[in-house]
mmCIF file of C-alpha atoms in Angstrom:
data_model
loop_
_atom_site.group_PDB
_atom_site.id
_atom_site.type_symbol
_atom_site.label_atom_id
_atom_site.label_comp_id
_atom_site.label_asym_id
_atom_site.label_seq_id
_atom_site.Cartn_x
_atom_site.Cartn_y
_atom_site.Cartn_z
ATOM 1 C CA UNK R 74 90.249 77.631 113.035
ATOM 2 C CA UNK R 75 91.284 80.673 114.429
ATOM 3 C CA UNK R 76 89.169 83.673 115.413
ATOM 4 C CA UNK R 77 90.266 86.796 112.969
ATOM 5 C CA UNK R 78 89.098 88.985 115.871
ATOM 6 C CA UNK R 79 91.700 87.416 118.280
ATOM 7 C CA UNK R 80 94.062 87.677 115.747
ATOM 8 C CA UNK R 81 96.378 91.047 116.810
ATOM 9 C CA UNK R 82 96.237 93.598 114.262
ATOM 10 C CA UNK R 83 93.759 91.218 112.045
ATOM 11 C CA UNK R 84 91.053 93.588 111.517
ATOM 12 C CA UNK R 85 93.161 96.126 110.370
ATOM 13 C CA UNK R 86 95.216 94.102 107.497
ATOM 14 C CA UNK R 87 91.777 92.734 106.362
ATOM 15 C CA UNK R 88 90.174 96.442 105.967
ATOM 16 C CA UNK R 89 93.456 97.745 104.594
ATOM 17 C CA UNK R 90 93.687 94.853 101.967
ATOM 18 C CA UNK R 91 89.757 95.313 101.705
ATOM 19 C CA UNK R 92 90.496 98.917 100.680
ATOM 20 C CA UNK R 93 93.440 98.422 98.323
ATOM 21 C CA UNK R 94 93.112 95.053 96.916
ATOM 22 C CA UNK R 95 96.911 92.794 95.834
ATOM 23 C CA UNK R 96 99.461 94.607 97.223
ATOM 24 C CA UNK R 97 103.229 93.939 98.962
ATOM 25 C CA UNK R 98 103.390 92.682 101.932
ATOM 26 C CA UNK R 99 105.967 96.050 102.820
ATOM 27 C CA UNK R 100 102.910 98.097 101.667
ATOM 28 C CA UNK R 101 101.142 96.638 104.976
ATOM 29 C CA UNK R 102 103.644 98.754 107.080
ATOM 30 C CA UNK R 103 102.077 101.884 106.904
ATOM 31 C CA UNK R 104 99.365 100.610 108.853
ATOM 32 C CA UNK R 105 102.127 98.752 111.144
ATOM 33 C CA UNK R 106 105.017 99.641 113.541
ATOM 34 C CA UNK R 107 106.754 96.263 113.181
ATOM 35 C CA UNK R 108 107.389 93.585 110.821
ATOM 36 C CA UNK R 109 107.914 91.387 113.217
ATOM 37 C CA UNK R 110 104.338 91.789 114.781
ATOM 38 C CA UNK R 111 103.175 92.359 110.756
ATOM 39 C CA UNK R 112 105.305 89.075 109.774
ATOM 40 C CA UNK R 113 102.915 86.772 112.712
ATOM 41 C CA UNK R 114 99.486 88.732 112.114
ATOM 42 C CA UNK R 115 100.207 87.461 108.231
ATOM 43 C CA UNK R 116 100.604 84.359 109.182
ATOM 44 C CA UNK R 117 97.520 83.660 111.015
ATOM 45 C CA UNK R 118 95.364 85.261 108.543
ATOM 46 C CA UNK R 119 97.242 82.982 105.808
ATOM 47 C CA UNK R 120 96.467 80.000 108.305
ATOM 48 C CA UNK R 121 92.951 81.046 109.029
ATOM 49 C CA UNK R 122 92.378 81.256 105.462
ATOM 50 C CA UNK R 123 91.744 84.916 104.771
ATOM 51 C CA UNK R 124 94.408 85.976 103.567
ATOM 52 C CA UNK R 125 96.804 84.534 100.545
ATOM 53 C CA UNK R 126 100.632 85.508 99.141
ATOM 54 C CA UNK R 127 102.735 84.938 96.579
ATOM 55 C CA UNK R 128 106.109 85.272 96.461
ATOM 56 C CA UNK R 129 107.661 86.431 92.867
ATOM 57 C CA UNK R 130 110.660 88.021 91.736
ATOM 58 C CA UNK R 131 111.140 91.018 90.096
ATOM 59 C CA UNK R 132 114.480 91.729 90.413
ATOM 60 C CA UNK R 133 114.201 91.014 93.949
ATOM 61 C CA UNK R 134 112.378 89.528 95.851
ATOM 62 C CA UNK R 135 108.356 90.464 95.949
ATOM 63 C CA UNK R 136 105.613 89.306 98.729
ATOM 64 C CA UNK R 137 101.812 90.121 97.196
ATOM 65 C CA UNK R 138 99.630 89.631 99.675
ATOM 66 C CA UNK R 139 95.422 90.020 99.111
ATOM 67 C CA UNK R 140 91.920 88.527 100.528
ATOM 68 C CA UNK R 141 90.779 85.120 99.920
ATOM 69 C CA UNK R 142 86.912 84.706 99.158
ATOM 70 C CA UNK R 143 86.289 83.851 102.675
ATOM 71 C CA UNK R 144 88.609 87.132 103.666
ATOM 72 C CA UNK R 145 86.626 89.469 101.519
ATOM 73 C CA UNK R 146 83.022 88.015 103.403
ATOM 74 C CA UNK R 147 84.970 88.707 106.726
ATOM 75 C CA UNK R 148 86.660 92.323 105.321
ATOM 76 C CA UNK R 149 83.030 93.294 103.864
ATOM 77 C CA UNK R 150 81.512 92.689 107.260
ATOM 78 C CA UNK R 151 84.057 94.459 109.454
ATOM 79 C CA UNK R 152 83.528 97.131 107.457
ATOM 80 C CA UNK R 153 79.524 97.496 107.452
ATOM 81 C CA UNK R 154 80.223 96.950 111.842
ATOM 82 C CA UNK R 155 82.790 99.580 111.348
ATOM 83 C CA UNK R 156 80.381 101.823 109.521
ATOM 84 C CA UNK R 157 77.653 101.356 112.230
ATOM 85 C CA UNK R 158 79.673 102.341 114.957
ATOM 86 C CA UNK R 159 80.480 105.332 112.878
ATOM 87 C CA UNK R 160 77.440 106.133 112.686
ATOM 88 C CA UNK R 161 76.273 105.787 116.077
ATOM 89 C CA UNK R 162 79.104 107.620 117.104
ATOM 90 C CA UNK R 163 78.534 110.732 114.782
ATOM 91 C CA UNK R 164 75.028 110.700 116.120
ATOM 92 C CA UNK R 165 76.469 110.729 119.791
ATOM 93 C CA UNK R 166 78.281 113.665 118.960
ATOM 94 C CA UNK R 167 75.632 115.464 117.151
ATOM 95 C CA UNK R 168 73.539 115.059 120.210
ATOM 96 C CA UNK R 169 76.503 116.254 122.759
ATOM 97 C CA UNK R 170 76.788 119.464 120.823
ATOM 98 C CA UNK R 171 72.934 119.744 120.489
ATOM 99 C CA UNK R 172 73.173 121.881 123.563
ATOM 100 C CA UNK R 173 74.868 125.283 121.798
ATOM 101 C CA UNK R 174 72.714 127.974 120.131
ATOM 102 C CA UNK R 175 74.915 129.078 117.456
ATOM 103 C CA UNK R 176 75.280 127.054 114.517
ATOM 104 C CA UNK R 177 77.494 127.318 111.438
ATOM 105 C CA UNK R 178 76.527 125.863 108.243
ATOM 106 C CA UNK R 179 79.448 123.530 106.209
ATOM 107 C CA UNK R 180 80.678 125.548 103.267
ATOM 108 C CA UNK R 181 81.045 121.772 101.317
ATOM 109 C CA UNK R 182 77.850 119.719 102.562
ATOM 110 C CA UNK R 183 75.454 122.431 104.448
ATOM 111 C CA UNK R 184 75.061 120.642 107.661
ATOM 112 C CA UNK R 185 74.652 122.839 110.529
ATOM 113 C CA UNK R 186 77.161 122.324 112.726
ATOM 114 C CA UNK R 187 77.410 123.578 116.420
ATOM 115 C CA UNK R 188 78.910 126.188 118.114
ATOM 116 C CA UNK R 189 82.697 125.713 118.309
ATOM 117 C CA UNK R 190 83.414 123.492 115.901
ATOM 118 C CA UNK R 191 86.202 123.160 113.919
ATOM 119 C CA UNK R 192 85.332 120.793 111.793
ATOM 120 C CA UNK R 193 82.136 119.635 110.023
ATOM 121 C CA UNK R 194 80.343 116.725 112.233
ATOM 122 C CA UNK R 195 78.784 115.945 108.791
ATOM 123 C CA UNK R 196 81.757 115.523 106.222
ATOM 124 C CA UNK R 197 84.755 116.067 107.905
ATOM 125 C CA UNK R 198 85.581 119.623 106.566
ATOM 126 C CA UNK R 199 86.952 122.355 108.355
ATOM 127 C CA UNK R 200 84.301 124.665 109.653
ATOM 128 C CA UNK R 201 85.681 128.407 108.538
ATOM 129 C CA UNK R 202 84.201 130.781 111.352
ATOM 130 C CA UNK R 203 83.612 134.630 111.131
#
């Protein structure tokens, strides 16, 4: 069987489909530049069994494309390591800044963020200084 991490642009498709459940395969390129490179990274996840599709027509030709069981066990875990290393690399941040004095609190979630921020370390908002 082949290893979804070696598979190029695998993790990706899997936390895309994870995300938005059946869709097109044409959907898929707005997280891809080809659909060549899309086209072969399908593939492998069909053959690795993580991925399924069904062809029907609709007036033209449609691809759906969406997680098997054993895709959505893989999907839910990239996501939880994604989410760690989110984490860890908020934290990193949050200690790099640690070093200013002046702190601005987030208008949205109240975090105190640190001097020269633009945006809120917290929730992502844009920090509004002055």
């Amino acid at each position: 069987m082949v290893d979804p991490l070696d598979i190029r642009h695998g993790n990706k498709i899997l936390l895309f489909l994870l995300e938005k459940g059946e869709i097109k395969k044409t959907d898929l390129l707005e997280i891809m530049s080809s659909s060549d490179s899309l086209s072969r990274s399908l593939q492998d996840l069909i053959n690795a069994g993580l991925i399924e599709s069904e062809t029907i027509i609709q007036g033209r030709k449609v691809i759906l494309t969406k997680l098997t069981p054993l895709g959505r066990k893989v999907a839910e875990q990239l996501k939880k390591a994604n989410d760690i290393l989110e984490d860890y690399n908020k934290r990193q941040n949050k200690q790099n800044y640690s070093k200013y004095n002046e702190t601005i609190k987030c208008s949205l979630c109240g975090y105190e963020n640190p001097e020269k921020a633009k945006f809120c370390l917290e929730c992502g908002t844009r920090v509004e200084w002055g």
